[in-house]
Coordinates of C-alpha atoms in Angstrom, one line a residue:
X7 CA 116.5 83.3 92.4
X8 CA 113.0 81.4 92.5
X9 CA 110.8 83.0 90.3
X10 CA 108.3 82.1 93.3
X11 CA 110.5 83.5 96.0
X12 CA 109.7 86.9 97.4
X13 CA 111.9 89.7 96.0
X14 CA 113.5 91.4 98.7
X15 CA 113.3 95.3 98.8
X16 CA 115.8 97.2 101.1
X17 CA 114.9 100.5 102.5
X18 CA 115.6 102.3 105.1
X19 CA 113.1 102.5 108.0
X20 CA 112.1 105.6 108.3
X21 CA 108.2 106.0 107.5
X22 CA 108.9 108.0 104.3
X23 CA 111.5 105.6 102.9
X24 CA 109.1 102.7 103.3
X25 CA 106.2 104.7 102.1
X26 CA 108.1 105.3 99.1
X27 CA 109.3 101.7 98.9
X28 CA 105.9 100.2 99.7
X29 CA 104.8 102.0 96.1
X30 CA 107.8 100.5 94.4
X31 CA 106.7 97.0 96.1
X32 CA 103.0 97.1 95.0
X33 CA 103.7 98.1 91.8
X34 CA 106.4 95.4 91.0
X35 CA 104.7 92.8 92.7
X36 CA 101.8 93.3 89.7
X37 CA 104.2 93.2 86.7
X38 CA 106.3 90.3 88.3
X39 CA 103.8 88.1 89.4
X40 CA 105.6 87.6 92.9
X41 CA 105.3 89.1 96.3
X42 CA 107.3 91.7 97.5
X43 CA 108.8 92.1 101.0
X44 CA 110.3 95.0 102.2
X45 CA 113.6 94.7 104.0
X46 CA 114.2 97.0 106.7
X47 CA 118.4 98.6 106.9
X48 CA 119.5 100.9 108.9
X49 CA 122.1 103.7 107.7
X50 CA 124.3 106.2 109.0
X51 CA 121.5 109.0 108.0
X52 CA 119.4 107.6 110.7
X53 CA 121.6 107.0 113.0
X54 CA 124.3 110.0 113.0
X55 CA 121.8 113.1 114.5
X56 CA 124.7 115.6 113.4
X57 CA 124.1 118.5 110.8
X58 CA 124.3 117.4 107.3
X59 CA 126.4 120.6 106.8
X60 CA 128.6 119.2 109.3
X61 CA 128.7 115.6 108.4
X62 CA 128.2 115.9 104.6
X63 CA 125.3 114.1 103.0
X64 CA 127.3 111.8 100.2
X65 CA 125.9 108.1 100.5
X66 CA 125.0 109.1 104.2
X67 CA 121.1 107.4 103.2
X68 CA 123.1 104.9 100.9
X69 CA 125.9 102.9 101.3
X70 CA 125.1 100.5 104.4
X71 CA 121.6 99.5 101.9
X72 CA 124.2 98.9 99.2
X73 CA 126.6 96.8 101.1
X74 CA 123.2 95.1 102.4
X75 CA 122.7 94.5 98.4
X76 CA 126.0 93.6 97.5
X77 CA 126.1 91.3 100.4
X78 CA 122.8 89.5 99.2
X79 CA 120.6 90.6 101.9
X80 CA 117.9 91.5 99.5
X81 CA 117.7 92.0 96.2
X82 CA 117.0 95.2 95.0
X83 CA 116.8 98.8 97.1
X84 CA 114.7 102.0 96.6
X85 CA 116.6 105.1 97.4
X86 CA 115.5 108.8 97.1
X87 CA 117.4 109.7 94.0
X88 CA 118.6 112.9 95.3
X89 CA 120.3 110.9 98.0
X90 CA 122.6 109.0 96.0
X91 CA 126.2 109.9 95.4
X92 CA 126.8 110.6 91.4
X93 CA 129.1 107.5 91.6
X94 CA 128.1 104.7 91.0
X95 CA 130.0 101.3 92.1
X96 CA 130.7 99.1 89.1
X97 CA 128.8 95.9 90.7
X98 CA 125.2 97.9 90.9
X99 CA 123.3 99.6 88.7
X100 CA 119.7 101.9 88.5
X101 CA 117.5 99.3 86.9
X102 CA 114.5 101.9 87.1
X103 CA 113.7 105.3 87.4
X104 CA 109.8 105.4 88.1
X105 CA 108.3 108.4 86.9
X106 CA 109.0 111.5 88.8
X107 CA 106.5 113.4 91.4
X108 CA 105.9 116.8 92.5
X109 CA 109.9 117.8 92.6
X110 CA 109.1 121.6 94.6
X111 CA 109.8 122.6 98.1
X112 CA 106.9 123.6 99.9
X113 CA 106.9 126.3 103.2
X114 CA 104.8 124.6 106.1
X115 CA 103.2 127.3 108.3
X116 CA 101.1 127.4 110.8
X117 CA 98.6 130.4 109.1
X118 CA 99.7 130.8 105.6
X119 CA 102.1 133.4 105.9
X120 CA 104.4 133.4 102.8
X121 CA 107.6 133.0 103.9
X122 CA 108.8 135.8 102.2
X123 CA 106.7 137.9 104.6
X124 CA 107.7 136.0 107.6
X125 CA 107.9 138.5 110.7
X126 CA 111.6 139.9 111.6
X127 CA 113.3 136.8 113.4
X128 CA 111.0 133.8 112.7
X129 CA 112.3 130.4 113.0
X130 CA 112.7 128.7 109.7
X131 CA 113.6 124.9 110.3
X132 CA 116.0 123.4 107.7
X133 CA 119.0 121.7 107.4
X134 CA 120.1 121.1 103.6
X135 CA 122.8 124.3 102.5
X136 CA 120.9 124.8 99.6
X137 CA 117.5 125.6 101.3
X138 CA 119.5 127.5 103.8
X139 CA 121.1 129.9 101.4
X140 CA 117.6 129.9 99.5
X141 CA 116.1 130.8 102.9
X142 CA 118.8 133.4 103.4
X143 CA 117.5 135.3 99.8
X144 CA 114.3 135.3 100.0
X145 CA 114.1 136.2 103.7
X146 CA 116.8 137.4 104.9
X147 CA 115.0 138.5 107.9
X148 CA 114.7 135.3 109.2
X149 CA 116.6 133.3 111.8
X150 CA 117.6 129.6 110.1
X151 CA 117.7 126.6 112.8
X152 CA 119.2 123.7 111.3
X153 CA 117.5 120.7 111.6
X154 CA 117.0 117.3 111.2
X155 CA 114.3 114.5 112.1
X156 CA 111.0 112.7 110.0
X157 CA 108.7 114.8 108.5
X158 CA 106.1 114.1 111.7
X159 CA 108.5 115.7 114.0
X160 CA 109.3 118.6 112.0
X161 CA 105.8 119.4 111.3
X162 CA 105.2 119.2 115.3
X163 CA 108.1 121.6 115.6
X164 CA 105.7 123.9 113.7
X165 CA 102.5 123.1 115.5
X166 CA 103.8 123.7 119.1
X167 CA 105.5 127.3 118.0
X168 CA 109.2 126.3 118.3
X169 CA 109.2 126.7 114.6
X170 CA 107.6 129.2 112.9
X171 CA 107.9 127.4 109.2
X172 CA 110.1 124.5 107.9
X173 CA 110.5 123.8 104.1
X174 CA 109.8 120.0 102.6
X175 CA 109.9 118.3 99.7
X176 CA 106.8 117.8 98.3
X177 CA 107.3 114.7 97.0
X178 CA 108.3 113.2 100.7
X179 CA 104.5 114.8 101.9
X180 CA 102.4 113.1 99.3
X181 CA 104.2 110.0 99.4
X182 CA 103.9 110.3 102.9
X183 CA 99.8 111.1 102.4
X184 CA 100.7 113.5 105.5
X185 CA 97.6 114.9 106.7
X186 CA 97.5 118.4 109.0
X187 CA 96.3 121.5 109.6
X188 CA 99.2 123.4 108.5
X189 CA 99.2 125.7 105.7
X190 CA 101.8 125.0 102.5
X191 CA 103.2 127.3 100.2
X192 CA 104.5 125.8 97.0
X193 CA 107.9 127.0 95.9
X194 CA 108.1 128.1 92.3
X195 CA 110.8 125.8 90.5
X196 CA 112.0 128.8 88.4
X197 CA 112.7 131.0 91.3
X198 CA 113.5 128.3 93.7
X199 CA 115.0 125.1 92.2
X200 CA 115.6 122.1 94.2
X201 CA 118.2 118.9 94.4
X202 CA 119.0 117.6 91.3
X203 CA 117.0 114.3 91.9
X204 CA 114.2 115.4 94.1
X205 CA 110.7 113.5 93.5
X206 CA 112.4 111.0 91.9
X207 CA 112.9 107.3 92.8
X208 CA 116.2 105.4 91.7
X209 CA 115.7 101.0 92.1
X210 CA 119.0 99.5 92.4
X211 CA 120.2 96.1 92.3
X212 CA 123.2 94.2 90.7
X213 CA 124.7 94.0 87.4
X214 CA 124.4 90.1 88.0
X215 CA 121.1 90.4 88.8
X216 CA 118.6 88.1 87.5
X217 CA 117.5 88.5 83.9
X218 CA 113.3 88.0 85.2
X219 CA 113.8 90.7 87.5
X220 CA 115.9 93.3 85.3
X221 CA 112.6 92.8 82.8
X222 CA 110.2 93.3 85.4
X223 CA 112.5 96.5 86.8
X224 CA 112.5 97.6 83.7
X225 CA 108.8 97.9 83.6
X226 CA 108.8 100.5 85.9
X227 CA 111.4 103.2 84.0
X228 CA 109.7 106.9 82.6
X229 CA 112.3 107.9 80.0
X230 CA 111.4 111.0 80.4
X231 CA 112.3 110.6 84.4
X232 CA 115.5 109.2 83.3
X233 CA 116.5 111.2 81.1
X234 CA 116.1 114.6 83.2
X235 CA 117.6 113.5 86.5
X236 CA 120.9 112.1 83.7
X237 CA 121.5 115.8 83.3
X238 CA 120.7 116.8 86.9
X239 CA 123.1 114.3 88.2
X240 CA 125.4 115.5 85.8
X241 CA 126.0 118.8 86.5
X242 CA 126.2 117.8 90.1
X243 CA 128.9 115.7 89.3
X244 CA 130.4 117.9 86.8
X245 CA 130.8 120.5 89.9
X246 CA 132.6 117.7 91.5
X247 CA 130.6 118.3 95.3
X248 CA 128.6 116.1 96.9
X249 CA 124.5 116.2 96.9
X250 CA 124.3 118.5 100.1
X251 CA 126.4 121.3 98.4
X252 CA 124.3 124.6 98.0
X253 CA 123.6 124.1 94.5
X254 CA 120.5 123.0 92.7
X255 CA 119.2 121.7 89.3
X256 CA 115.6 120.8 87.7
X257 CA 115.5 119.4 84.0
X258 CA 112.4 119.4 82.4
X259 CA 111.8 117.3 78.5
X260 CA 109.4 117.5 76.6
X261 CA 109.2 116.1 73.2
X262 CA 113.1 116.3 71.9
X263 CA 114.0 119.2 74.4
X264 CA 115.3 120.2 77.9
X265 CA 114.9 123.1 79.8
X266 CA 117.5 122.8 82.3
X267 CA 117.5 125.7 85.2
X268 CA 120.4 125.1 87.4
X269 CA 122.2 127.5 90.3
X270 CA 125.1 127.7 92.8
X271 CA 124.4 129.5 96.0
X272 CA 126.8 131.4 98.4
X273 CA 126.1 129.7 101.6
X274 CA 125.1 132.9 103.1
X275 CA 122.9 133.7 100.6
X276 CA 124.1 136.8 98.9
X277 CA 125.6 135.2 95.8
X278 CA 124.2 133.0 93.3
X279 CA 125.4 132.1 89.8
X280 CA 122.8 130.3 87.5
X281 CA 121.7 129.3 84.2
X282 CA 119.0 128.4 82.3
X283 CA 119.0 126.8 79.0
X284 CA 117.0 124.5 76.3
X285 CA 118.5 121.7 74.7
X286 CA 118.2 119.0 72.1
X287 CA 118.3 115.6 73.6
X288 CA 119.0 114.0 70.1
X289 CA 115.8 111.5 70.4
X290 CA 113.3 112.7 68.3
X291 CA 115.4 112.2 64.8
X292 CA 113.9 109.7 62.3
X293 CA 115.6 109.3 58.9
X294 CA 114.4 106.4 55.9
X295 CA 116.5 103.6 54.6
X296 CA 117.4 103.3 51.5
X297 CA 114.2 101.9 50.0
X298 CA 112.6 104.7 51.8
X299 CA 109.9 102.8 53.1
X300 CA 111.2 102.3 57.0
X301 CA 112.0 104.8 59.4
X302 CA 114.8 104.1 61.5
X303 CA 116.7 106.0 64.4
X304 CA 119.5 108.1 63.2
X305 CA 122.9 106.3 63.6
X306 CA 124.8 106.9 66.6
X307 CA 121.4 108.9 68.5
X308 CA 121.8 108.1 72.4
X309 CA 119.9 110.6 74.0
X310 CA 121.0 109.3 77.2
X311 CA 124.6 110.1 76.4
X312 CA 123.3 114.0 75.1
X313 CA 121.9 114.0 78.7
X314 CA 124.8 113.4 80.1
X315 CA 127.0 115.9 77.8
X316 CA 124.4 118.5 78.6
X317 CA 124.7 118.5 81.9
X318 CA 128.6 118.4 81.7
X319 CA 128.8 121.4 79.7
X320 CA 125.8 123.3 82.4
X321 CA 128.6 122.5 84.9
X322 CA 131.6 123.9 82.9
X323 CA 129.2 126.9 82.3
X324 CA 128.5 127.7 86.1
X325 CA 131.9 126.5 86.9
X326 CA 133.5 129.2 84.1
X327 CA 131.2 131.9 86.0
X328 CA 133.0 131.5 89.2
X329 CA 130.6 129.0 90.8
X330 CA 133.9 126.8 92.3
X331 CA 134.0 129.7 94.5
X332 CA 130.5 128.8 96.2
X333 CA 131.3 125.4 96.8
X334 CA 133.1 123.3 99.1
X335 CA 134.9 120.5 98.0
X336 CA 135.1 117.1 99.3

């Protein structure tokens, strides 16, 4: 690759994706000294109208952008990292995990209502199993309609009455810089956690990939980022479903610790199993050398790999609790 060329960004062409990847672009352009074009792909997500309940949402955003990649039709993607599939293929990797947004749902409404207080029958628009069985606890009172579409037409669902509230991601409507006359209610991530991934960016390109631009991707990482959505993704996998099961996860660090708050719903609602727990992410430990004038890391400390074994053991935890029972398997 030139180091004068453009670098070539895949996304997908809705108007979020290449909001999101626009921000990706600007601010790699600056570190990289090059221009960065955005690459427009179309995937099944955008095509196939179905429910994701009825399709299934693993790689449904992904894998024609990553055989776009592989095929060398640009050179690195941007994908919403709650829409990747936990497995990776050998010839990519996540050069960069940006630091992570605003990861709640929020409850669009046309006058504030809290959607717990939604009248008897109100039409709640959403089509991920979690936020359906969410939707089913806290108002159980409520009709669910199962949608799908851009963030524009699902807020016009709202504004012309055929919807009395439908539940976003934050992250999508700031990214988005959505502007409307609606009224949001932020979700609470302790009472109502969200995908493990959500307001979080992944950057992907090849294990091959040029050594200029892995530096400049790397750039871009939040450790901190990285290192929560490693345990997110891990109890996802450690469940063994795919990322529209109705299951969620949210990891928080700070310093040497994780909160980690994750929960398997019963599609209808009525069940959940959950946890919530603080770990050490084996980081934060500093022992001196023998002169004991240096301070070094402590031998064999990889907090990425304490990630990783934290969110395994979160999974064997909800899994030992009867959560298999919640989920369907793939």
């Amino acid at each position: 690759m030139s180091t004068t060329a453009p670098i070539r960004l895949g996304t997908r062409r809705s108007a979020l994706a290449q909001a999101q990847s626009g921000h990706v672009a600007e601010a790699l352009s600056a570190i990289a000294g090059r221009p960065v074009e955005l690459v427009p792909i179309v995937s099944e997500g955008d095509t196939n109208r179905a429910s994701l309940s009825e399709i299934g949402g693993t790689g449904i955003f992904a894998n024609l952008l990553r055989e776009a990649l592989v095929a060398g039709k640009c050179d690195i993607l941007v994908h919403s990292l709650k829409d990747l599939p936990t497995a990776m293929p050998p010839e990519l990797v996540i050069a960069a995990t940006p630091a992570r947004v605003d990861a709640r749902d929020v409850v669009i409404t046309r006058d504030g209502t809290p959607l717990h207080e939604l009248r008897t029958g109100s039409a709640i628009g959403t089509g991920a199993p979690r936020r359906i069985a969410q939707v089913r606890r806290r108002a159980p009172h409520a009709k669910v309609v199962d949608i799908r579409g851009n963030v524009d037409s699902r807020l016009a669902r709202v504004e012309s009455g055929d919807l009395d509230a439908v539940i976003l991601a934050a992250a999508g409507l700031s990214r988005l810089g959505s502007e409307s006359t609606l009224h949001r209610e932020e979700l609470g991530l302790a009472e109502w956690p969200t995908a493990p991934g959500q307001g979080a960016l992944a950057v992907e390109t090849t294990v091959d990939a040029p050594a200029e631009l892995l530096a400049a991707l790397a750039e871009l990482e939040d450790e901190d980022t990285r290192l929560a959505i490693t345990v997110e993704r891990a109890i996802l996998a450690g469940l063994d479903v795919g990322c529209q099961a109705p299951m969620a996860a949210h990891a928080v660090v700070s310093g040497d610790s994780v909160r980690v708050r994750a929960v398997v719903y019963e599609p209808n609602g009525e069940g959940r199993i959950g946890l919530d727990v603080t770990e050490s992410l084996n980081r934060g430990y500093i022992r001196r050398n023998g002169s004991g004038n240096e301070a070094n890391a402590a031998d064999g400390a990889d907090p990425m790999r304490t990630a990783r074994d934290i969110g395994d053991s979160a999974a064997h935890r909800l899994l030992e609790q009867g959560a298999a029972d919640f989920l369907p398997r793939e």
